[in-house]
mmCIF file of C-alpha atoms and ligand atoms in Angstrom:
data_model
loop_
_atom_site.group_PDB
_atom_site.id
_atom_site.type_symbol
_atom_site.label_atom_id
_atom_site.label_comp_id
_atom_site.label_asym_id
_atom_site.label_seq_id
_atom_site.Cartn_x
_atom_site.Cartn_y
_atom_site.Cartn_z
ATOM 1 C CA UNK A 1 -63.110 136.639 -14.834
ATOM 2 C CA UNK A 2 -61.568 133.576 -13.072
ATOM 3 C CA UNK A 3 -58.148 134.111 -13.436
ATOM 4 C CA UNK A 4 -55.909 134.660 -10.187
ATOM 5 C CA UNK A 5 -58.358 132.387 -8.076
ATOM 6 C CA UNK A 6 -58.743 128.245 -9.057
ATOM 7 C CA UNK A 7 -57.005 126.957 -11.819
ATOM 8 C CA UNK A 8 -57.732 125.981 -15.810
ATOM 9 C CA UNK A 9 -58.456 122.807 -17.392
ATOM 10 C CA UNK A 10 -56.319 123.005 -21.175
ATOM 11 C CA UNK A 11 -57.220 120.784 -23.844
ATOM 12 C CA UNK A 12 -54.261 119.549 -26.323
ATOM 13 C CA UNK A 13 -55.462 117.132 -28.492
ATOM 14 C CA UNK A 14 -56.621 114.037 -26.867
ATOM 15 C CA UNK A 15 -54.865 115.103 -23.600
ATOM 16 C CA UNK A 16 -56.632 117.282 -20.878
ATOM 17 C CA UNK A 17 -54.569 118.392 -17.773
ATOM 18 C CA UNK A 18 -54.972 121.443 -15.271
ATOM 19 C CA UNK A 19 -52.566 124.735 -14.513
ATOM 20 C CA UNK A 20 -52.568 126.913 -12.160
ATOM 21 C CA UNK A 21 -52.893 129.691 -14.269
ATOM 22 C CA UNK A 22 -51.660 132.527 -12.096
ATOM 23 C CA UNK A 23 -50.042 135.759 -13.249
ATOM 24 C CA UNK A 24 -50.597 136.761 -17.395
ATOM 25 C CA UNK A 25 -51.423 134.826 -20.713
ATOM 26 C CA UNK A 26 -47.316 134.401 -20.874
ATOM 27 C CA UNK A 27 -46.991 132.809 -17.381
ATOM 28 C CA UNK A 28 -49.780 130.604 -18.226
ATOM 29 C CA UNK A 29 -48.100 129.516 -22.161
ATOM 30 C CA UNK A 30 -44.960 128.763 -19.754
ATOM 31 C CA UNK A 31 -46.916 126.298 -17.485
ATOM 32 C CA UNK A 32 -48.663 124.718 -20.606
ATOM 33 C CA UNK A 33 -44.966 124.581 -22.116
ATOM 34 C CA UNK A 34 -43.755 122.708 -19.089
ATOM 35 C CA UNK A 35 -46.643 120.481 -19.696
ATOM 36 C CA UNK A 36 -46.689 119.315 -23.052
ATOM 37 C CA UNK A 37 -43.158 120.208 -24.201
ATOM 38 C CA UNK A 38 -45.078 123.092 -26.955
ATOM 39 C CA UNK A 39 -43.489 126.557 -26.651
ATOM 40 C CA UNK A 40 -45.259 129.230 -25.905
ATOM 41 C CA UNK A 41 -44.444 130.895 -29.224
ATOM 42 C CA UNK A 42 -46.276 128.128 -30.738
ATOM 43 C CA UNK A 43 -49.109 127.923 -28.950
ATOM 44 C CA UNK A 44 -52.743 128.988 -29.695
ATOM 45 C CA UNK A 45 -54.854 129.421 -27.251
ATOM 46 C CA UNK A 46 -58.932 129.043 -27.889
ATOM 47 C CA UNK A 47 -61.207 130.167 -25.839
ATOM 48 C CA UNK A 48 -59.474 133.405 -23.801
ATOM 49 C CA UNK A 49 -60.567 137.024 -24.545
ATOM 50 C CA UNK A 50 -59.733 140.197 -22.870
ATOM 51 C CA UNK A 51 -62.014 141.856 -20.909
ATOM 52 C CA UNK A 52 -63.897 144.959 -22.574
ATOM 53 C CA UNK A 53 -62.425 143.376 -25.799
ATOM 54 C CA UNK A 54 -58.885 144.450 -25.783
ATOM 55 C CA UNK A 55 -56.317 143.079 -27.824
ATOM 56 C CA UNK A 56 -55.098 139.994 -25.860
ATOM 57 C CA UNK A 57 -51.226 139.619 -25.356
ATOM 58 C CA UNK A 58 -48.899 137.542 -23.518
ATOM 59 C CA UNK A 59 -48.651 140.477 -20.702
ATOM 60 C CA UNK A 60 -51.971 140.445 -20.338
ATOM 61 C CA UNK A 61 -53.130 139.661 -16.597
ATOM 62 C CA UNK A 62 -55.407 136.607 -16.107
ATOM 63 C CA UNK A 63 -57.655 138.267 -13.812
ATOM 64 C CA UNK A 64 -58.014 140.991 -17.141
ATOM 65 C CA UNK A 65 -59.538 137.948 -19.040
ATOM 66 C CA UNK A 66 -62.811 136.460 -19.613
ATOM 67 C CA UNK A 67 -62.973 132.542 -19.256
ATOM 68 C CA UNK A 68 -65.651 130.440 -20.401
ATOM 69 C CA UNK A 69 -67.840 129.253 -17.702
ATOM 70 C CA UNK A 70 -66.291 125.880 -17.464
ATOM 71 C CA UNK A 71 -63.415 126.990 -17.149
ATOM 72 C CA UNK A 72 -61.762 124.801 -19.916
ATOM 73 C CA UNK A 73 -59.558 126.349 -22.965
ATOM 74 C CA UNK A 74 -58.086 124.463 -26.084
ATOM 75 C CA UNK A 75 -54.456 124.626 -26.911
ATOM 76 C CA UNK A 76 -53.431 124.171 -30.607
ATOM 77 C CA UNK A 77 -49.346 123.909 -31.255
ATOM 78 C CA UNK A 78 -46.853 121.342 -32.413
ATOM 79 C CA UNK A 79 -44.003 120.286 -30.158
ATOM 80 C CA UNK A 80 -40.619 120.743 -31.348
ATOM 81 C CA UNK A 81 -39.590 117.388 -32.649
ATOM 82 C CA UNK A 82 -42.532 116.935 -33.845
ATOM 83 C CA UNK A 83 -41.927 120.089 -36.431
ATOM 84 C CA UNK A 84 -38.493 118.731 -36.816
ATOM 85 C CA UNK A 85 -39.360 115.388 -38.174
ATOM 86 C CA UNK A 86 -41.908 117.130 -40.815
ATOM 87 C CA UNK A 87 -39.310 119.884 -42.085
ATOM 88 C CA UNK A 88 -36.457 117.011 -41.847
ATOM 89 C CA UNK A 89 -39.200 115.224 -44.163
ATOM 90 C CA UNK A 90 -39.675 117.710 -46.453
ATOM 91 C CA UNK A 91 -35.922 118.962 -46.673
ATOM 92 C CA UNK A 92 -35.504 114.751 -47.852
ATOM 93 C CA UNK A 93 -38.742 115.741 -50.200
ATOM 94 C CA UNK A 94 -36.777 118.448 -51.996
ATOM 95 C CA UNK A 95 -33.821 116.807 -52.535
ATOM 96 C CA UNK A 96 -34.996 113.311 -53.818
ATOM 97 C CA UNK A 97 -37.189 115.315 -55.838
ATOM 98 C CA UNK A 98 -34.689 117.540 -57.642
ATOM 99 C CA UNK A 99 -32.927 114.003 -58.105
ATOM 100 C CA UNK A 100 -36.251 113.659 -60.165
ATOM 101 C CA UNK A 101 -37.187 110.377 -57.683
ATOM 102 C CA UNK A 102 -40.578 109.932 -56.383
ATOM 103 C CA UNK A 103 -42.877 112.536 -54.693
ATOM 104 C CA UNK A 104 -42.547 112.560 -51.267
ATOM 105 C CA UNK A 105 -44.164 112.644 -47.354
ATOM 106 C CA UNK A 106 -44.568 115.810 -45.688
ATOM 107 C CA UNK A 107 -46.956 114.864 -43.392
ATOM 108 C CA UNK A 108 -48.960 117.088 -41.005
ATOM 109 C CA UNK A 109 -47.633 117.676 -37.652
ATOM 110 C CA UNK A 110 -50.979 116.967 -35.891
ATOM 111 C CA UNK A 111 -50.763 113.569 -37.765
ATOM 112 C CA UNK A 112 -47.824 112.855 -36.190
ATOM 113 C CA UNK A 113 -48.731 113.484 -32.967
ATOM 114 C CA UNK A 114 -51.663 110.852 -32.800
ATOM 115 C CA UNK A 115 -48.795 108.034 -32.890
ATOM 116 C CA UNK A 116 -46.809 109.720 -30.411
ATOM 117 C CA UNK A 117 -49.350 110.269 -27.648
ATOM 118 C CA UNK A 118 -49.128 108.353 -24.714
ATOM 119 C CA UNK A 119 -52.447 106.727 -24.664
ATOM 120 C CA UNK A 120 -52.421 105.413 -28.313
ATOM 121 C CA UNK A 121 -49.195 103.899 -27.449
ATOM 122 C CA UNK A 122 -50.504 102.353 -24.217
ATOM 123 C CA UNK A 123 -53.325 100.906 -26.387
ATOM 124 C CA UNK A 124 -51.274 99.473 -28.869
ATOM 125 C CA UNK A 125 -49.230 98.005 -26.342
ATOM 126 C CA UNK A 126 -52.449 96.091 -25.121
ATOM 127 C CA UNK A 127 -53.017 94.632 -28.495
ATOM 128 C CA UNK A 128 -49.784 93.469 -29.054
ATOM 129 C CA UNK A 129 -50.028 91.510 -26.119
ATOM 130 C CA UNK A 130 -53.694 90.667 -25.918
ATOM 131 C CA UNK A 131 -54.408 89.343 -30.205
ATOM 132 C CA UNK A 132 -52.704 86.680 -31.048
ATOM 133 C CA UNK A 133 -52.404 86.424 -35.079
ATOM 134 C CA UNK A 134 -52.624 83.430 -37.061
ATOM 135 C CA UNK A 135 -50.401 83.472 -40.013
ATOM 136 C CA UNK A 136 -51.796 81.442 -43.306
ATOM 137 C CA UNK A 137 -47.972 81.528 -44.731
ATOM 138 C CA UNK A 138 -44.440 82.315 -43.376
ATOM 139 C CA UNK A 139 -42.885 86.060 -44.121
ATOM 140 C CA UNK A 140 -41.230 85.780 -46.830
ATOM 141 C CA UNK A 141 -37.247 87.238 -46.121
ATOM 142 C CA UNK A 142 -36.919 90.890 -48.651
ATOM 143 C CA UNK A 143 -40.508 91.247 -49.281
ATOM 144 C CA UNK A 144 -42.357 94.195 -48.709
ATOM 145 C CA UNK A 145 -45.777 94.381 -47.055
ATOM 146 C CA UNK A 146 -49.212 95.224 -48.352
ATOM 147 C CA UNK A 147 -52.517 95.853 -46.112
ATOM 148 C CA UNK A 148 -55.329 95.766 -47.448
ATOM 149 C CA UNK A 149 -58.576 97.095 -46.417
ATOM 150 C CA UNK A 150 -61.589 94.433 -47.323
ATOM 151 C CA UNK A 151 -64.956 96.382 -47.958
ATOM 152 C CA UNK A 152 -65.280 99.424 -50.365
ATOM 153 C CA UNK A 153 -61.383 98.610 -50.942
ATOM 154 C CA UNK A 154 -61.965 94.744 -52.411
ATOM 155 C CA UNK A 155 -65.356 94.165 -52.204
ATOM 156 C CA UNK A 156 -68.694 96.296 -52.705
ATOM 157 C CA UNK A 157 -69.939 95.055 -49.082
ATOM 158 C CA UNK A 158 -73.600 97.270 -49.269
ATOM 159 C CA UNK A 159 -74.817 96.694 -53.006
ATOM 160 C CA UNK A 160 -76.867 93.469 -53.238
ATOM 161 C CA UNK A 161 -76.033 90.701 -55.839
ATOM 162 C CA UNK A 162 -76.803 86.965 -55.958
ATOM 163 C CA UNK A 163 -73.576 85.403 -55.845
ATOM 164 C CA UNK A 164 -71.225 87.476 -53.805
ATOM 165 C CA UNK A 165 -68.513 87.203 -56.478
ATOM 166 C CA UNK A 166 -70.544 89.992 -58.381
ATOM 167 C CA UNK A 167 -69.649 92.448 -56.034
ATOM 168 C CA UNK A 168 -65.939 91.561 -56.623
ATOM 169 C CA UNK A 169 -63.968 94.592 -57.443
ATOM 170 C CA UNK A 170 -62.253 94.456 -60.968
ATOM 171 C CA UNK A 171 -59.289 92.634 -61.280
ATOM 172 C CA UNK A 172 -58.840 91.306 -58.170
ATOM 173 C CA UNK A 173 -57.511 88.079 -58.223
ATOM 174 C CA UNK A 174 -54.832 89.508 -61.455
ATOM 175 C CA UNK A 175 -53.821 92.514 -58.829
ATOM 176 C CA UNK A 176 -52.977 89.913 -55.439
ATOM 177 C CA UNK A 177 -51.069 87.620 -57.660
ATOM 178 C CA UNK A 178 -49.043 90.640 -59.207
ATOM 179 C CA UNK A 179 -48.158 92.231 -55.863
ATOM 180 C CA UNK A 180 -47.855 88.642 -54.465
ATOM 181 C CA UNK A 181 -44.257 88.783 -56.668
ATOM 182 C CA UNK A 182 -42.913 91.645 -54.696
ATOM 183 C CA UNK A 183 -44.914 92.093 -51.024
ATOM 184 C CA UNK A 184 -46.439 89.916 -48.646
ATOM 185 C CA UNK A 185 -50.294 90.718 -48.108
ATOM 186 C CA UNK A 186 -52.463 91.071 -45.074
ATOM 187 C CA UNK A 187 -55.961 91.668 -45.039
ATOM 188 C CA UNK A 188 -57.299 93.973 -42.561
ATOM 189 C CA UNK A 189 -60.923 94.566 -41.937
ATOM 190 C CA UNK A 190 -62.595 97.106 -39.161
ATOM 191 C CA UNK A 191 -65.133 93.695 -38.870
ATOM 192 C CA UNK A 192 -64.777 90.369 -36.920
ATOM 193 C CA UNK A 193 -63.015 87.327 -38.090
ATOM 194 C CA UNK A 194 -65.800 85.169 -39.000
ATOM 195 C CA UNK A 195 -66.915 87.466 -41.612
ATOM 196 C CA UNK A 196 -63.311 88.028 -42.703
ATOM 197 C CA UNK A 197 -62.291 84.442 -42.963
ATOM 198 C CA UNK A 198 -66.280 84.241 -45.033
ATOM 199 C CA UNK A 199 -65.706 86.944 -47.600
ATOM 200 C CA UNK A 200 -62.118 86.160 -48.417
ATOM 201 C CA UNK A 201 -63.666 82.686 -48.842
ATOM 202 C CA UNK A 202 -66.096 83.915 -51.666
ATOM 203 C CA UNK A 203 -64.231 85.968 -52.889
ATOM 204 C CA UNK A 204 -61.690 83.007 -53.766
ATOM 205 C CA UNK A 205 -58.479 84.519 -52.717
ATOM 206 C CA UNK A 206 -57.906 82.284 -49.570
ATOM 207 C CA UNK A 207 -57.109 79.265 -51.439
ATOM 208 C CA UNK A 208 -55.185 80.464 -54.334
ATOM 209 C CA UNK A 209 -52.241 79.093 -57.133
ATOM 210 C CA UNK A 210 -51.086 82.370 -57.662
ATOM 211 C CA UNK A 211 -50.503 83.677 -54.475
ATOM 212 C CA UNK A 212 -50.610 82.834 -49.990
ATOM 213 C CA UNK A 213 -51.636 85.605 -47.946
ATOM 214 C CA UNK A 214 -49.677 85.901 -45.028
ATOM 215 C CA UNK A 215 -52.456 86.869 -42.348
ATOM 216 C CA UNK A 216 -55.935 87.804 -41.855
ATOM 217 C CA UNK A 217 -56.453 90.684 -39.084
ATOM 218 C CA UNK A 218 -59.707 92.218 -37.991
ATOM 219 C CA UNK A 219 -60.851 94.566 -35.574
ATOM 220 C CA UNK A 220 -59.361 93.435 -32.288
ATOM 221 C CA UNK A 221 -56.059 94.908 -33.782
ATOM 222 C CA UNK A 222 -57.381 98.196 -34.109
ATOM 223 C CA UNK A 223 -57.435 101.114 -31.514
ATOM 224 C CA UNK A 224 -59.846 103.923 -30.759
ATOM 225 C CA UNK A 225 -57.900 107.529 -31.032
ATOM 226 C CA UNK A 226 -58.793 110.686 -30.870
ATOM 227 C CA UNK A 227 -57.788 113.436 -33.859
ATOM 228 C CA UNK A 228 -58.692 116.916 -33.962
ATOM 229 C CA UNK A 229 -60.440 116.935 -37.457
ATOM 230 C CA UNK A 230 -62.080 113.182 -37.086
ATOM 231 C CA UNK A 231 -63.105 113.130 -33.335
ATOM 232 C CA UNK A 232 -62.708 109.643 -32.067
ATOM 233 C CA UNK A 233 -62.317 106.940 -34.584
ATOM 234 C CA UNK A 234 -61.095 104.043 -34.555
ATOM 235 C CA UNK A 235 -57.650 102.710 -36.260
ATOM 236 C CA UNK A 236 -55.747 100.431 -38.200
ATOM 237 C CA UNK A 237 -51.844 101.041 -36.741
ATOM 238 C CA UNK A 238 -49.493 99.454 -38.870
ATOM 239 C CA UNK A 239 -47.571 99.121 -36.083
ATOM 240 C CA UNK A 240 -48.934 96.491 -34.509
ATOM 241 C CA UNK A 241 -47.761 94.419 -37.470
ATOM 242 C CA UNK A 242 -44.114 95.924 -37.395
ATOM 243 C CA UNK A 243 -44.168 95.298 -33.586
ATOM 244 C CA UNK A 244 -46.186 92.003 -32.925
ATOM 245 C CA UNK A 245 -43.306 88.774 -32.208
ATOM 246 C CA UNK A 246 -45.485 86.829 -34.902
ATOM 247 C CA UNK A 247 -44.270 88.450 -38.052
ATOM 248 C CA UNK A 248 -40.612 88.765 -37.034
ATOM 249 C CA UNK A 249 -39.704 91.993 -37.698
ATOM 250 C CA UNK A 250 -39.640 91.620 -41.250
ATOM 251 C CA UNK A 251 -41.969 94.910 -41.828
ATOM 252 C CA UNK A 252 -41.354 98.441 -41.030
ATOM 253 C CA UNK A 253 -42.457 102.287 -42.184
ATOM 254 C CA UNK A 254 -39.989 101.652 -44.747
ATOM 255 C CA UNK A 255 -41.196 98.954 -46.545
ATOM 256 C CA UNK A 256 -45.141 98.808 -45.791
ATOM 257 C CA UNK A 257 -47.893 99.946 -47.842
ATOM 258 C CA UNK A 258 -52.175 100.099 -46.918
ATOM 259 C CA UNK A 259 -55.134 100.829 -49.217
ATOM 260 C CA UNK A 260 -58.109 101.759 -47.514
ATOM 261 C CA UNK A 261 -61.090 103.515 -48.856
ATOM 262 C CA UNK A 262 -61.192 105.732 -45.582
ATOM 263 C CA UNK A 263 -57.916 107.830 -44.359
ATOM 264 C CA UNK A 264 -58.878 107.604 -40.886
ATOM 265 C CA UNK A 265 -57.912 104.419 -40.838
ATOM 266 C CA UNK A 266 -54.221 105.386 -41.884
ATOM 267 C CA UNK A 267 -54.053 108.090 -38.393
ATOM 268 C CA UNK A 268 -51.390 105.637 -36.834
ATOM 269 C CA UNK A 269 -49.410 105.923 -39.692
ATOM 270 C CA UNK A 270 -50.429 108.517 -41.925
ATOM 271 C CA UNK A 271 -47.556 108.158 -44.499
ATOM 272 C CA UNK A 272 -48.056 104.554 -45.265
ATOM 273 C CA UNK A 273 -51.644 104.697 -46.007
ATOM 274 C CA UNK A 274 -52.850 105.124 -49.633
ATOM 275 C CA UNK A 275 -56.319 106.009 -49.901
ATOM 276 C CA UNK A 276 -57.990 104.122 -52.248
ATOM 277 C CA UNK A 277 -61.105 105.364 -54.500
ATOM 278 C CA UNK A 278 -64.105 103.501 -52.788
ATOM 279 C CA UNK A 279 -65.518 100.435 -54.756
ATOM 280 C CA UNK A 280 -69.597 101.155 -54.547
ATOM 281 C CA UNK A 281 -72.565 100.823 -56.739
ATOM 282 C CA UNK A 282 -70.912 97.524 -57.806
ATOM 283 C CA UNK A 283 -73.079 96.842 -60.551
ATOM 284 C CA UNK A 284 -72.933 100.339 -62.372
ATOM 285 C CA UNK A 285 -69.048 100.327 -61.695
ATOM 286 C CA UNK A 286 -68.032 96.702 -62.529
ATOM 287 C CA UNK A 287 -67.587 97.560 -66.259
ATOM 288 C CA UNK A 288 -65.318 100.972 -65.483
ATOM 289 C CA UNK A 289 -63.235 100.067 -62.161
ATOM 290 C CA UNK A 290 -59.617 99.722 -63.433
ATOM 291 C CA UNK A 291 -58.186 101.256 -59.406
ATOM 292 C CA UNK A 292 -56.509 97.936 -58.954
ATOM 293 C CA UNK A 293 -55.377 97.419 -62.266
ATOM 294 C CA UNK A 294 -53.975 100.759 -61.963
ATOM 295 C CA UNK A 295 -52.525 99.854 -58.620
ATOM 296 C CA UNK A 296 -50.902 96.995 -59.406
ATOM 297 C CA UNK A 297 -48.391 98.765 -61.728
ATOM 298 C CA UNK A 298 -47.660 101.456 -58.791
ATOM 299 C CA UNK A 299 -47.178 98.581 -56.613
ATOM 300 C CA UNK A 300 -44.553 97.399 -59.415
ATOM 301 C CA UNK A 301 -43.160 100.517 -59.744
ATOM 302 C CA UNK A 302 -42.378 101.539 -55.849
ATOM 303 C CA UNK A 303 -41.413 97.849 -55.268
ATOM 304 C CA UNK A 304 -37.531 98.533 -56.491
ATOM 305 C CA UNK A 305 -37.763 101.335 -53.955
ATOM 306 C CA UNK A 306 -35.397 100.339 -50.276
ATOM 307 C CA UNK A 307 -37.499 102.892 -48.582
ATOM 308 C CA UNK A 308 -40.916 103.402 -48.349
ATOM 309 C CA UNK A 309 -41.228 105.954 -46.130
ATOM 310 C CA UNK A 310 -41.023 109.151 -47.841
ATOM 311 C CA UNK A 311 -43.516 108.611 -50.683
ATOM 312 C CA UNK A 312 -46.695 111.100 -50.529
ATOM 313 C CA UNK A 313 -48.844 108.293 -51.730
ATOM 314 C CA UNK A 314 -51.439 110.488 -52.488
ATOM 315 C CA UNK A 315 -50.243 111.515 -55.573
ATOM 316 C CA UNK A 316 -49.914 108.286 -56.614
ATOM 317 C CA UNK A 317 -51.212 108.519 -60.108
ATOM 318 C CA UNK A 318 -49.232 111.622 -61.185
ATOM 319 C CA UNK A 319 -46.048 109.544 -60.502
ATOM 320 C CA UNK A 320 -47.054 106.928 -62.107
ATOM 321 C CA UNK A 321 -47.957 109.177 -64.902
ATOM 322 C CA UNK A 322 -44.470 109.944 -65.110
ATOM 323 C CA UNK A 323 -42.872 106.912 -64.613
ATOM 324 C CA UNK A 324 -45.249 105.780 -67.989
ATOM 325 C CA UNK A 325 -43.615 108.741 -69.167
ATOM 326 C CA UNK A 326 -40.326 108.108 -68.551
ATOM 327 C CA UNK A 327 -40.444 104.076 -69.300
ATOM 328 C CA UNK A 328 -42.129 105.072 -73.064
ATOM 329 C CA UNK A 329 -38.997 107.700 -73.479
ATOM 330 C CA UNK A 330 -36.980 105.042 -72.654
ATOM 331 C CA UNK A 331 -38.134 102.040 -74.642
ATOM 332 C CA UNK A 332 -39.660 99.333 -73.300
ATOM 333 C CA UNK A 333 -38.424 97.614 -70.229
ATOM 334 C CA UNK A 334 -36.212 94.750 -70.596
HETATM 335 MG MG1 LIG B 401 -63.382 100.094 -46.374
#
């Protein structure tokens, strides 16, 4: 036991921090409390057993306790608001859904909390004032925003082909002109410009009739986190686009939309990121792939939408199953 004597190191999420850790298991939930703003009712503690392996409870006297040897625990628990903002989600859920709207967020509190922490925001801060964006068009005033994702999402970037436009997911160049109508589009790759500015190049969508895109990011925007269930990644935070001077405020959680073939990319923001099925084994798939296609009439549909922000995108094709439905039941559109 190391209880009374020197004092604990508690993990909570990407933060680490020390207490005292005097008295019992409830004194110590009270420092934690004071330290990340989590009551103690809602904390879990990992790593703390009684000695002689007695039930463990919040009277229980630190010196009573085995500690590991480094003297480190893990605290799991949501802060208040950040429970608040999920049930205030959900209650929003229930009623736009009885309304028979769309399906809605209710996002996971530990989601939530990577945006929040103090570090992610420090290193967003950094890239909003150390990458400097080069917009290809103007934002256009009332359009939404789409981010897309380059390989897996676009392109099959592993399979090999002789002309690069093989590798072209299906319906491309049909799906950017069709959500060129209602959103703006950025292309966002975890890679570096060069190869960015070279694939959209091949893959003909940089010069275009049909449609501008209004940037090209890569991974300079993007910031290293740290999530319980991923480890560290890193990021693609939407809000560097909402936030950065260059794109003038037009964009916001409400009307902002991502595809990317891997969710970790969406930790930022989890609720605006759509997780597209992963464009591979070009050659096999190039016949079958109708995602975009697919896409493009979700894109359609959520487009009359003012607000974004409380879709559940991933159950994007059961709505649009029903809004099928509901357009057939209806006649055709006028
Ligand atoms: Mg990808």
């Amino acid at each position: 036991g190391a209880g009374a004597g020197g004092g604990l190191r508690v993990r909570w999420g990407a933060r680490e921090f020390e207490v005292r850790g005097g008295g019992d298991v409830g004194a110590l939930k009270r420092e934690i409390e004071r330290e990340t703003g989590v009551q103690p009712k809602r904390q879990k503690l990992l790593g703390l057993r009684a000695k002689g392996g007695a039930a463990l409870s919040d009277a229980t006297p630190l010196k009573d306790l085995v500690l590991p040897k480094t003297k480190k625990i893990m605290m799991m628990g949501s802060t208040e608001v950040a429970i608040a903002a999920v049930q205030e989600d959900a209650a929003k859920a229930a009623e736009l859904e009885e309304e028979g709207g769309f399906d809605l967020a209710c996002e996971d509190p530990a989601m939530l909390a990577v945006a929040e922490r103090p570090e992610n925001q420090e290193k967003l801060e950094r890239r909003l004032t150390a990458v400097q964006p080069t917009l290809l068009a103007e934002p256009r005033p009332g359009k939404k925003l789409l981010v897309l994702d380059i390989d897996y999402t676009l392109f099959d970037h592993v399979s090999s082909a002789e002309r690069p436009l093989e590798l072209r997911r299906p319906f491309l160049l049909e799906f950017l002109a069709a959500a060129y109508r209602a959103y703006d589009i950025v292309i966002w790759s975890a890679t570096g410009m060069k190869w960015v500015e070279l694939k959209m190049k091949e893959l003909g969508v940089l010069r275009h009739p049909d449609f501008t895109l209004l940037c090209l990011l890569d991974s300079s925007a993007m910031v290293t986190v740290h999530d319980p269930s991923y480890g560290i990644v890193n990021c693609k935070p939407l809000a560097f686009i909402w936030r950065h001077g260059v794109f003038g405020g037009h964009y916001g959680a409400h009307n902002t939309i991502m595809f990317d073939d891997l969710s970790r990319n969406f930790l930022m923001n989890p609720q605006n990121g759509l997780k597209i099925r992963p464009f591979k084994n070009a050659h096999r798939l190039r016949h079958t792939d109708r995602e975009l296609e697919k896409l493009t009439d979700y894109l359609e549909a959520i487009a009359e939408l003012s607000d974004l922000s409380k879709l559940r995108h991933r159950r994007w094709e059961r709505y649009l199953a029903k809004w099928n439905r509901a357009r057939g039941e209806a006649g055709p559109p006028p």
